PDB file of C-alpha atoms in Angstrom:
ATOM      1  CA  UNK R 211     104.989  56.484 124.055  1.00 53.00           C
ATOM      2  CA  UNK R 212     104.101  58.241 120.596  1.00 68.00           C
ATOM      3  CA  UNK R 213     104.472  62.013 120.570  1.00 85.00           C
ATOM      4  CA  UNK R 214     101.119  63.948 120.240  1.00 93.00           C
ATOM      5  CA  UNK R 215     101.260  66.352 117.383  1.00 95.00           C
ATOM      6  CA  UNK R 216      99.156  69.651 117.435  1.00 96.00           C
ATOM      7  CA  UNK R 217      98.931  71.928 114.445  1.00 96.00           C
ATOM      8  CA  UNK R 218      97.844  75.563 115.115  1.00 96.00           C
ATOM      9  CA  UNK R 219      96.309  77.406 112.137  1.00 96.00           C
ATOM     10  CA  UNK R 220      95.782  81.192 112.155  1.00 94.00           C
ATOM     11  CA  UNK R 221      97.819  84.399 112.392  1.00 90.00           C
ATOM     12  CA  UNK R 222      98.252  87.476 114.472  1.00 86.00           C
ATOM     13  CA  UNK R 223      98.524  87.623 118.286  1.00 87.00           C
ATOM     14  CA  UNK R 224      95.773  84.952 118.949  1.00 89.00           C
ATOM     15  CA  UNK R 225      97.919  82.287 117.362  1.00 93.00           C
ATOM     16  CA  UNK R 226     101.059  83.717 119.220  1.00 94.00           C
ATOM     17  CA  UNK R 227      99.334  83.195 122.417  1.00 93.00           C
ATOM     18  CA  UNK R 228      98.570  79.560 121.834  1.00 95.00           C
ATOM     19  CA  UNK R 229     102.057  78.709 120.657  1.00 96.00           C
ATOM     20  CA  UNK R 230     103.599  80.331 123.727  1.00 94.00           C
ATOM     21  CA  UNK R 231     101.359  78.276 125.938  1.00 95.00           C
ATOM     22  CA  UNK R 232     101.832  74.997 124.120  1.00 96.00           C
ATOM     23  CA  UNK R 233     105.742  75.177 123.899  1.00 95.00           C
ATOM     24  CA  UNK R 234     105.870  74.069 127.479  1.00 93.00           C
ATOM     25  CA  UNK R 235     104.270  70.753 126.796  1.00 96.00           C
ATOM     26  CA  UNK R 236     106.280  67.676 125.358  1.00 95.00           C
ATOM     27  CA  UNK R 237     104.204  67.716 122.093  1.00 96.00           C
ATOM     28  CA  UNK R 238     105.217  68.335 118.332  1.00 97.00           C
ATOM     29  CA  UNK R 239     103.874  71.738 117.369  1.00 98.00           C
ATOM     30  CA  UNK R 240     103.479  72.980 113.988  1.00 98.00           C
ATOM     31  CA  UNK R 241     102.065  76.450 113.157  1.00 98.00           C
ATOM     32  CA  UNK R 242     100.432  77.452 110.024  1.00 98.00           C
ATOM     33  CA  UNK R 243     100.144  81.176 109.518  1.00 96.00           C
ATOM     34  CA  UNK R 244      98.192  83.410 107.028  1.00 94.00           C
ATOM     35  CA  UNK R 245      99.840  84.848 104.142  1.00 94.00           C
ATOM     36  CA  UNK R 246      97.541  87.731 103.326  1.00 90.00           C
ATOM     37  CA  UNK R 247      98.675  90.478 105.484  1.00 85.00           C
ATOM     38  CA  UNK R 248      98.678  93.787 103.492  1.00 83.00           C
ATOM     39  CA  UNK R 249      99.600  96.544 105.879  1.00 76.00           C
ATOM     40  CA  UNK R 250     102.369  98.184 107.919  1.00 78.00           C
ATOM     41  CA  UNK R 251     105.875  96.803 107.609  1.00 82.00           C
ATOM     42  CA  UNK R 252     104.631  93.478 106.220  1.00 85.00           C
ATOM     43  CA  UNK R 253     102.774  95.209 103.435  1.00 82.00           C
ATOM     44  CA  UNK R 254     105.715  97.433 102.420  1.00 88.00           C
ATOM     45  CA  UNK R 255     108.171  94.705 102.195  1.00 90.00           C
ATOM     46  CA  UNK R 256     105.418  92.623 100.139  1.00 88.00           C
ATOM     47  CA  UNK R 257     105.256  95.500  97.554  1.00 85.00           C
ATOM     48  CA  UNK R 258     108.954  96.513  97.622  1.00 86.00           C
ATOM     49  CA  UNK R 259     110.553  93.126  97.410  1.00 87.00           C
ATOM     50  CA  UNK R 260     107.736  90.984  96.024  1.00 88.00           C
ATOM     51  CA  UNK R 261     107.966  88.516  99.090  1.00 90.00           C
ATOM     52  CA  UNK R 262     105.307  86.940 101.351  1.00 92.00           C
ATOM     53  CA  UNK R 263     104.238  89.238 104.343  1.00 91.00           C
ATOM     54  CA  UNK R 264     106.727  88.201 107.296  1.00 93.00           C
ATOM     55  CA  UNK R 265     104.682  89.570 110.232  1.00 91.00           C
ATOM     56  CA  UNK R 266     102.787  86.620 111.351  1.00 93.00           C
ATOM     57  CA  UNK R 267     105.794  84.158 110.665  1.00 95.00           C
ATOM     58  CA  UNK R 268     108.029  86.605 112.886  1.00 94.00           C
ATOM     59  CA  UNK R 269     105.465  86.250 115.687  1.00 93.00           C
ATOM     60  CA  UNK R 270     105.182  82.492 115.315  1.00 96.00           C
ATOM     61  CA  UNK R 271     109.024  82.018 115.319  1.00 96.00           C
ATOM     62  CA  UNK R 272     109.353  84.187 118.420  1.00 93.00           C
ATOM     63  CA  UNK R 273     106.495  82.173 120.157  1.00 94.00           C
ATOM     64  CA  UNK R 274     108.251  78.856 119.597  1.00 95.00           C
ATOM     65  CA  UNK R 275     111.621  80.057 120.405  1.00 92.00           C
ATOM     66  CA  UNK R 276     113.679  77.969 122.706  1.00 87.00           C
ATOM     67  CA  UNK R 277     116.496  80.202 123.780  1.00 80.00           C
ATOM     68  CA  UNK R 278     115.552  80.793 127.476  1.00 71.00           C
ATOM     69  CA  UNK R 279     118.506  83.087 128.270  1.00 65.00           C
ATOM     70  CA  UNK R 280     118.230  85.441 125.296  1.00 67.00           C
ATOM     71  CA  UNK R 281     114.198  85.077 124.614  1.00 69.00           C
ATOM     72  CA  UNK R 282     113.194  88.488 126.135  1.00 76.00           C
ATOM     73  CA  UNK R 283     116.065  90.206 124.340  1.00 82.00           C
ATOM     74  CA  UNK R 284     115.267  88.525 121.029  1.00 80.00           C
ATOM     75  CA  UNK R 285     111.604  89.264 121.391  1.00 80.00           C
ATOM     76  CA  UNK R 286     112.283  92.743 121.896  1.00 84.00           C
ATOM     77  CA  UNK R 287     114.948  92.744 118.985  1.00 85.00           C
ATOM     78  CA  UNK R 288     112.545  91.154 116.549  1.00 84.00           C
ATOM     79  CA  UNK R 289     109.662  93.181 117.520  1.00 82.00           C
ATOM     80  CA  UNK R 290     111.706  96.356 117.508  1.00 87.00           C
ATOM     81  CA  UNK R 291     110.232  99.137 115.125  1.00 87.00           C
ATOM     82  CA  UNK R 292     112.289 101.901 113.956  1.00 84.00           C
ATOM     83  CA  UNK R 293     110.746 105.104 114.928  1.00 82.00           C
ATOM     84  CA  UNK R 294     112.901 107.300 112.375  1.00 75.00           C
ATOM     85  CA  UNK R 295     115.107 106.924 109.287  1.00 74.00           C
ATOM     86  CA  UNK R 296     114.416 107.328 105.559  1.00 74.00           C
ATOM     87  CA  UNK R 297     113.068 103.961 104.406  1.00 76.00           C
ATOM     88  CA  UNK R 298     113.235 102.296 107.911  1.00 80.00           C
ATOM     89  CA  UNK R 299     110.562 104.136 109.910  1.00 82.00           C
ATOM     90  CA  UNK R 300     107.751 101.951 110.861  1.00 80.00           C
ATOM     91  CA  UNK R 301     109.750  98.623 109.749  1.00 86.00           C
ATOM     92  CA  UNK R 302     110.151  95.736 112.304  1.00 86.00           C
ATOM     93  CA  UNK R 303     113.668  94.444 112.682  1.00 90.00           C
ATOM     94  CA  UNK R 304     112.392  90.998 112.583  1.00 90.00           C
ATOM     95  CA  UNK R 305     110.444  91.670 109.304  1.00 91.00           C
ATOM     96  CA  UNK R 306     113.761  93.117 107.636  1.00 93.00           C
ATOM     97  CA  UNK R 307     115.716  89.953 108.738  1.00 94.00           C
ATOM     98  CA  UNK R 308     113.175  87.579 107.296  1.00 95.00           C
ATOM     99  CA  UNK R 309     113.154  89.563 104.102  1.00 94.00           C
ATOM    100  CA  UNK R 310     117.117  89.575 104.058  1.00 95.00           C
ATOM    101  CA  UNK R 311     117.099  85.709 104.703  1.00 96.00           C
ATOM    102  CA  UNK R 312     114.495  85.433 101.718  1.00 96.00           C
ATOM    103  CA  UNK R 313     117.081  87.103  99.457  1.00 95.00           C
ATOM    104  CA  UNK R 314     119.900  85.047 100.654  1.00 97.00           C
ATOM    105  CA  UNK R 315     118.305  81.596 100.372  1.00 97.00           C
ATOM    106  CA  UNK R 316     116.243  82.572  97.520  1.00 95.00           C
ATOM    107  CA  UNK R 317     112.916  81.131  98.806  1.00 95.00           C
ATOM    108  CA  UNK R 318     110.545  82.271 101.575  1.00 95.00           C
ATOM    109  CA  UNK R 319     110.164  78.651 103.014  1.00 97.00           C
ATOM    110  CA  UNK R 320     113.944  78.224 103.227  1.00 97.00           C
ATOM    111  CA  UNK R 321     114.188  81.596 104.855  1.00 97.00           C
ATOM    112  CA  UNK R 322     111.604  80.606 107.612  1.00 97.00           C
ATOM    113  CA  UNK R 323     113.531  77.339 108.257  1.00 97.00           C
ATOM    114  CA  UNK R 324     116.878  79.189 108.513  1.00 96.00           C
ATOM    115  CA  UNK R 325     115.262  81.722 111.090  1.00 95.00           C
ATOM    116  CA  UNK R 326     113.989  78.909 112.947  1.00 95.00           C
ATOM    117  CA  UNK R 327     117.357  77.347 113.368  1.00 94.00           C
ATOM    118  CA  UNK R 328     118.651  80.805 114.528  1.00 90.00           C
ATOM    119  CA  UNK R 329     116.062  81.051 117.027  1.00 91.00           C
ATOM    120  CA  UNK R 330     116.189  77.367 118.126  1.00 91.00           C
ATOM    121  CA  UNK R 331     112.309  77.074 117.477  1.00 95.00           C
ATOM    122  CA  UNK R 332     110.747  74.038 119.129  1.00 92.00           C
ATOM    123  CA  UNK R 333     108.419  72.730 116.375  1.00 95.00           C
ATOM    124  CA  UNK R 334     107.821  73.982 112.869  1.00 98.00           C
ATOM    125  CA  UNK R 335     106.551  77.212 111.477  1.00 98.00           C
ATOM    126  CA  UNK R 336     104.840  76.985 107.897  1.00 98.00           C
ATOM    127  CA  UNK R 337     103.463  79.539 105.319  1.00 97.00           C
ATOM    128  CA  UNK R 338      99.892  78.373 104.479  1.00 98.00           C
ATOM    129  CA  UNK R 339     100.902  79.054 100.900  1.00 98.00           C
ATOM    130  CA  UNK R 340     103.842  80.418  98.787  1.00 97.00           C
ATOM    131  CA  UNK R 341     101.586  81.930  96.400  1.00 97.00           C
ATOM    132  CA  UNK R 342     101.294  85.827  96.482  1.00 94.00           C
ATOM    133  CA  UNK R 343      97.620  86.497  97.099  1.00 95.00           C
ATOM    134  CA  UNK R 344      95.307  89.233  98.536  1.00 94.00           C
ATOM    135  CA  UNK R 345      92.064  89.035 100.734  1.00 95.00           C
ATOM    136  CA  UNK R 346      88.910  90.596  99.401  1.00 96.00           C
ATOM    137  CA  UNK R 347      85.818  91.193 101.066  1.00 93.00           C
ATOM    138  CA  UNK R 348      82.478  91.370  99.634  1.00 94.00           C
ATOM    139  CA  UNK R 349      79.806  93.489 101.851  1.00 91.00           C
ATOM    140  CA  UNK R 350      76.163  92.924 101.710  1.00 91.00           C
ATOM    141  CA  UNK R 351      75.698  96.066  99.810  1.00 90.00           C
ATOM    142  CA  UNK R 352      77.934  94.584  96.961  1.00 93.00           C
ATOM    143  CA  UNK R 353      80.866  96.759  97.791  1.00 91.00           C
ATOM    144  CA  UNK R 354      84.395  95.170  97.826  1.00 94.00           C
ATOM    145  CA  UNK R 355      87.076  95.862 100.084  1.00 92.00           C
ATOM    146  CA  UNK R 356      90.562  94.869  99.040  1.00 92.00           C
ATOM    147  CA  UNK R 357      93.526  93.880 101.352  1.00 90.00           C
ATOM    148  CA  UNK R 358      93.290  92.411 104.973  1.00 89.00           C
ATOM    149  CA  UNK R 359      94.341  95.607 106.448  1.00 86.00           C
ATOM    150  CA  UNK R 360      91.621  97.698 104.741  1.00 87.00           C
ATOM    151  CA  UNK R 361      89.197  94.878 106.004  1.00 87.00           C
ATOM    152  CA  UNK R 362      90.237  95.417 109.710  1.00 82.00           C
ATOM    153  CA  UNK R 363      90.308  99.168 109.365  1.00 78.00           C
ATOM    154  CA  UNK R 364      86.754  99.579 107.991  1.00 75.00           C
ATOM    155  CA  UNK R 365      85.513  99.554 111.730  1.00 66.00           C
ATOM    156  CA  UNK R 366      87.487 102.678 112.269  1.00 62.00           C
ATOM    157  CA  UNK R 367      85.739 104.635 109.466  1.00 62.00           C
ATOM    158  CA  UNK R 368      82.161 105.534 108.929  1.00 58.00           C
ATOM    159  CA  UNK R 369      81.926 104.525 105.315  1.00 64.00           C
ATOM    160  CA  UNK R 370      81.553 100.734 105.629  1.00 63.00           C
ATOM    161  CA  UNK R 371      81.595 100.124 109.541  1.00 65.00           C
ATOM    162  CA  UNK R 372      77.916  99.064 109.846  1.00 72.00           C
ATOM    163  CA  UNK R 373      77.760  97.050 106.528  1.00 82.00           C
ATOM    164  CA  UNK R 374      78.196  93.220 107.324  1.00 85.00           C
ATOM    165  CA  UNK R 375      80.568  91.244 105.273  1.00 89.00           C
ATOM    166  CA  UNK R 376      78.882  88.703 102.943  1.00 91.00           C
ATOM    167  CA  UNK R 377      81.960  86.633 101.899  1.00 93.00           C
ATOM    168  CA  UNK R 378      85.640  86.956 101.588  1.00 94.00           C
ATOM    169  CA  UNK R 379      87.943  85.442  98.937  1.00 97.00           C
ATOM    170  CA  UNK R 380      91.536  85.219  97.724  1.00 97.00           C
ATOM    171  CA  UNK R 381      92.535  87.097  94.596  1.00 96.00           C
ATOM    172  CA  UNK R 382      94.393  85.453  92.967  1.00 96.00           C
ATOM    173  CA  UNK R 383      93.622  81.702  94.149  1.00 96.00           C
ATOM    174  CA  UNK R 384      96.428  80.077  96.106  1.00 97.00           C
ATOM    175  CA  UNK R 385      97.440  76.392  96.818  1.00 98.00           C
ATOM    176  CA  UNK R 386      98.574  75.038 100.124  1.00 98.00           C
ATOM    177  CA  UNK R 387     102.196  74.887 100.864  1.00 98.00           C
ATOM    178  CA  UNK R 388     102.832  70.826 100.565  1.00 96.00           C
ATOM    179  CA  UNK R 389     104.388  70.432 103.767  1.00 97.00           C
ATOM    180  CA  UNK R 390     101.128  71.639 105.805  1.00 97.00           C
ATOM    181  CA  UNK R 391      98.916  69.112 103.998  1.00 96.00           C
ATOM    182  CA  UNK R 392     100.809  66.125 105.551  1.00 95.00           C
ATOM    183  CA  UNK R 393     101.176  67.924 109.109  1.00 96.00           C
ATOM    184  CA  UNK R 394      97.422  68.397 109.248  1.00 95.00           C
ATOM    185  CA  UNK R 395      96.739  64.696 108.172  1.00 94.00           C
ATOM    186  CA  UNK R 396      99.138  63.354 110.706  1.00 94.00           C
ATOM    187  CA  UNK R 397      98.162  65.807 113.570  1.00 94.00           C
ATOM    188  CA  UNK R 398      96.343  64.646 116.960  1.00 92.00           C
ATOM    189  CA  UNK R 399      94.732  67.779 116.999  1.00 92.00           C
ATOM    190  CA  UNK R 400      94.268  70.758 114.793  1.00 93.00           C
ATOM    191  CA  UNK R 401      93.718  74.227 116.444  1.00 93.00           C
ATOM    192  CA  UNK R 402      92.128  76.860 114.427  1.00 91.00           C
ATOM    193  CA  UNK R 403      92.430  80.474 115.830  1.00 85.00           C
ATOM    194  CA  UNK R 404      91.821  82.407 118.055  1.00 87.00           C
ATOM    195  CA  UNK R 405      91.666  85.449 115.986  1.00 84.00           C
ATOM    196  CA  UNK R 406      89.511  87.508 113.604  1.00 84.00           C
ATOM    197  CA  UNK R 407      87.249  85.417 111.644  1.00 85.00           C
ATOM    198  CA  UNK R 408      87.467  87.167 108.491  1.00 88.00           C
ATOM    199  CA  UNK R 409      91.261  88.213 108.566  1.00 89.00           C
ATOM    200  CA  UNK R 410      92.976  85.607 110.611  1.00 90.00           C
ATOM    201  CA  UNK R 411      91.026  82.354 110.304  1.00 90.00           C
ATOM    202  CA  UNK R 412      89.123  82.241 107.111  1.00 92.00           C
ATOM    203  CA  UNK R 413      92.149  83.320 104.740  1.00 95.00           C
ATOM    204  CA  UNK R 414      93.828  80.061 105.746  1.00 96.00           C
ATOM    205  CA  UNK R 415      90.822  77.947 105.009  1.00 95.00           C
ATOM    206  CA  UNK R 416      90.500  79.628 101.580  1.00 97.00           C
ATOM    207  CA  UNK R 417      93.869  78.118 100.343  1.00 98.00           C
ATOM    208  CA  UNK R 418      93.482  75.094  98.317  1.00 98.00           C
ATOM    209  CA  UNK R 419      94.135  71.952  99.930  1.00 97.00           C
ATOM    210  CA  UNK R 420      93.684  72.949 103.396  1.00 96.00           C
ATOM    211  CA  UNK R 421      90.158  72.001 103.777  1.00 93.00           C
ATOM    212  CA  UNK R 422      90.691  68.744 102.204  1.00 93.00           C
ATOM    213  CA  UNK R 423      93.639  67.888 104.611  1.00 94.00           C
ATOM    214  CA  UNK R 424      91.355  69.184 107.632  1.00 93.00           C
ATOM    215  CA  UNK R 425      88.522  66.714 106.375  1.00 89.00           C
ATOM    216  CA  UNK R 426      90.838  63.725 106.933  1.00 85.00           C
ATOM    217  CA  UNK R 427      92.421  65.075 110.477  1.00 76.00           C
ATOM    218  CA  UNK R 428      91.519  63.330 113.618  1.00 69.00           C
ATOM    219  CA  UNK R 429      90.145  66.243 115.509  1.00 72.00           C
ATOM    220  CA  UNK R 430      89.695  69.891 115.002  1.00 71.00           C
ATOM    221  CA  UNK R 431      89.373  72.768 117.557  1.00 70.00           C
ATOM    222  CA  UNK R 432      88.164  76.011 116.606  1.00 69.00           C
ATOM    223  CA  UNK R 433      88.685  79.048 118.935  1.00 64.00           C
ATOM    224  CA  UNK R 434      86.642  82.068 118.633  1.00 56.00           C
ATOM    225  CA  UNK R 435      86.623  85.198 120.777  1.00 54.00           C
ATOM    226  CA  UNK R 436      83.187  84.722 122.168  1.00 49.00           C
ATOM    227  CA  UNK R 437      79.533  83.686 121.135  1.00 43.00           C
ATOM    228  CA  UNK R 438      77.749  86.945 120.552  1.00 45.00           C
ATOM    229  CA  UNK R 439      74.225  85.424 121.662  1.00 43.00           C
ATOM    230  CA  UNK R 440      72.522  82.253 122.715  1.00 46.00           C
ATOM    231  CA  UNK R 441      70.890  81.748 119.284  1.00 44.00           C
ATOM    232  CA  UNK R 442      74.526  81.455 117.689  1.00 46.00           C
ATOM    233  CA  UNK R 443      75.786  79.126 120.351  1.00 48.00           C
ATOM    234  CA  UNK R 444      72.436  76.941 119.793  1.00 52.00           C
ATOM    235  CA  UNK R 445      73.043  76.840 116.136  1.00 50.00           C
ATOM    236  CA  UNK R 446      76.657  75.718 116.546  1.00 50.00           C
ATOM    237  CA  UNK R 447      75.725  72.980 118.862  1.00 51.00           C
ATOM    238  CA  UNK R 448      72.989  71.831 116.821  1.00 55.00           C
ATOM    239  CA  UNK R 449      75.474  71.342 113.876  1.00 55.00           C
ATOM    240  CA  UNK R 450      77.068  68.455 116.130  1.00 61.00           C
ATOM    241  CA  UNK R 451      79.910  70.995 117.518  1.00 65.00           C
ATOM    242  CA  UNK R 452      81.033  70.626 121.169  1.00 71.00           C
ATOM    243  CA  UNK R 453      81.141  73.927 122.679  1.00 70.00           C
ATOM    244  CA  UNK R 454      83.891  74.414 125.401  1.00 72.00           C
ATOM    245  CA  UNK R 455      82.899  77.499 127.692  1.00 69.00           C
ATOM    246  CA  UNK R 456      85.299  79.305 129.937  1.00 72.00           C
ATOM    247  CA  UNK R 457      87.647  82.397 130.519  1.00 74.00           C
ATOM    248  CA  UNK R 458      90.601  82.245 128.346  1.00 79.00           C
ATOM    249  CA  UNK R 459      91.600  85.855 128.717  1.00 77.00           C
ATOM    250  CA  UNK R 460      94.195  87.723 130.845  1.00 78.00           C
ATOM    251  CA  UNK R 461      93.666  91.200 131.879  1.00 73.00           C
ATOM    252  CA  UNK R 462      96.417  93.893 131.717  1.00 71.00           C
ATOM    253  CA  UNK R 463      96.900  97.078 129.603  1.00 71.00           C
ATOM    254  CA  UNK R 464      95.051  94.974 126.732  1.00 71.00           C
ATOM    255  CA  UNK R 465      92.657  92.110 126.846  1.00 72.00           C
ATOM    256  CA  UNK R 466      94.634  89.083 125.552  1.00 80.00           C
ATOM    257  CA  UNK R 467      94.070  85.374 125.213  1.00 83.00           C
ATOM    258  CA  UNK R 468      95.838  83.814 128.204  1.00 88.00           C
ATOM    259  CA  UNK R 469      98.626  81.354 126.810  1.00 91.00           C
ATOM    260  CA  UNK R 470      98.340  79.092 129.854  1.00 91.00           C
ATOM    261  CA  UNK R 471      94.686  78.863 129.946  1.00 91.00           C
ATOM    262  CA  UNK R 472      94.509  78.021 126.238  1.00 91.00           C
ATOM    263  CA  UNK R 473      97.370  75.485 126.458  1.00 93.00           C
ATOM    264  CA  UNK R 474      95.742  73.671 129.335  1.00 93.00           C
ATOM    265  CA  UNK R 475      92.304  73.128 127.606  1.00 90.00           C
ATOM    266  CA  UNK R 476      94.235  71.981 124.563  1.00 91.00           C
ATOM    267  CA  UNK R 477      96.361  69.480 126.301  1.00 93.00           C
ATOM    268  CA  UNK R 478      93.212  68.270 128.312  1.00 90.00           C
ATOM    269  CA  UNK R 479      91.562  67.388 125.027  1.00 87.00           C
ATOM    270  CA  UNK R 480      94.645  65.468 123.817  1.00 88.00           C
ATOM    271  CA  UNK R 481      94.598  63.202 126.774  1.00 85.00           C
ATOM    272  CA  UNK R 482      90.789  62.483 126.139  1.00 78.00           C
TER     273      UNK R 482
END
């Protein structure tokens, strides 16, 4: 029996939850993560060492880690943020380790592969691009917001909070990491999201070569937080898109996508 191949495209906690759920099934998983993060520890490392932002890569590697006896400890270790210390405060240890591996290997993609071996990753983790690029949002009033973090944080200020985004683009343009194009073309199913449309999903699709590869893939599944209204749902369905409804969240201190619920639906689609 040929093993099914699933490619998960995205970034942030949504992609992490999908990967955690899928890892329990006998399928080949490839994670393609966004490389436009500009804030926090990732943003600081980008500026100081001129490397790709490691945060989303770190999450994907941890999600697919297959060291059951040490997984919880490793997760705490890689996600640990220094609370004090000149130059260290705010940094994630996992991000620092990826930065160190990049300097040791000389290339970000080799650093990711080496980290994957250390963590005994089940599957593959790829950067969507090796090009250094930034996300820019153009608001409906013509104003531009530079950087993924600033786009996210606009909701917390009064200046741009109520002004809709007209479009987003990458500056400079970026081309796809070669291995992801073949992974997408050979996939049984491509999962996009869940995550923020403008900062986690679209940045991957803006990379040259990704949409071209998706156009030749067998099937694509897009996860979004929710449909905000029935007209939106109707527009999507009229475009020939099949809508799968359901509750995919888990309730706790924070609302998160439930890994088991997401994975169960994805596996069901693979069997159709």
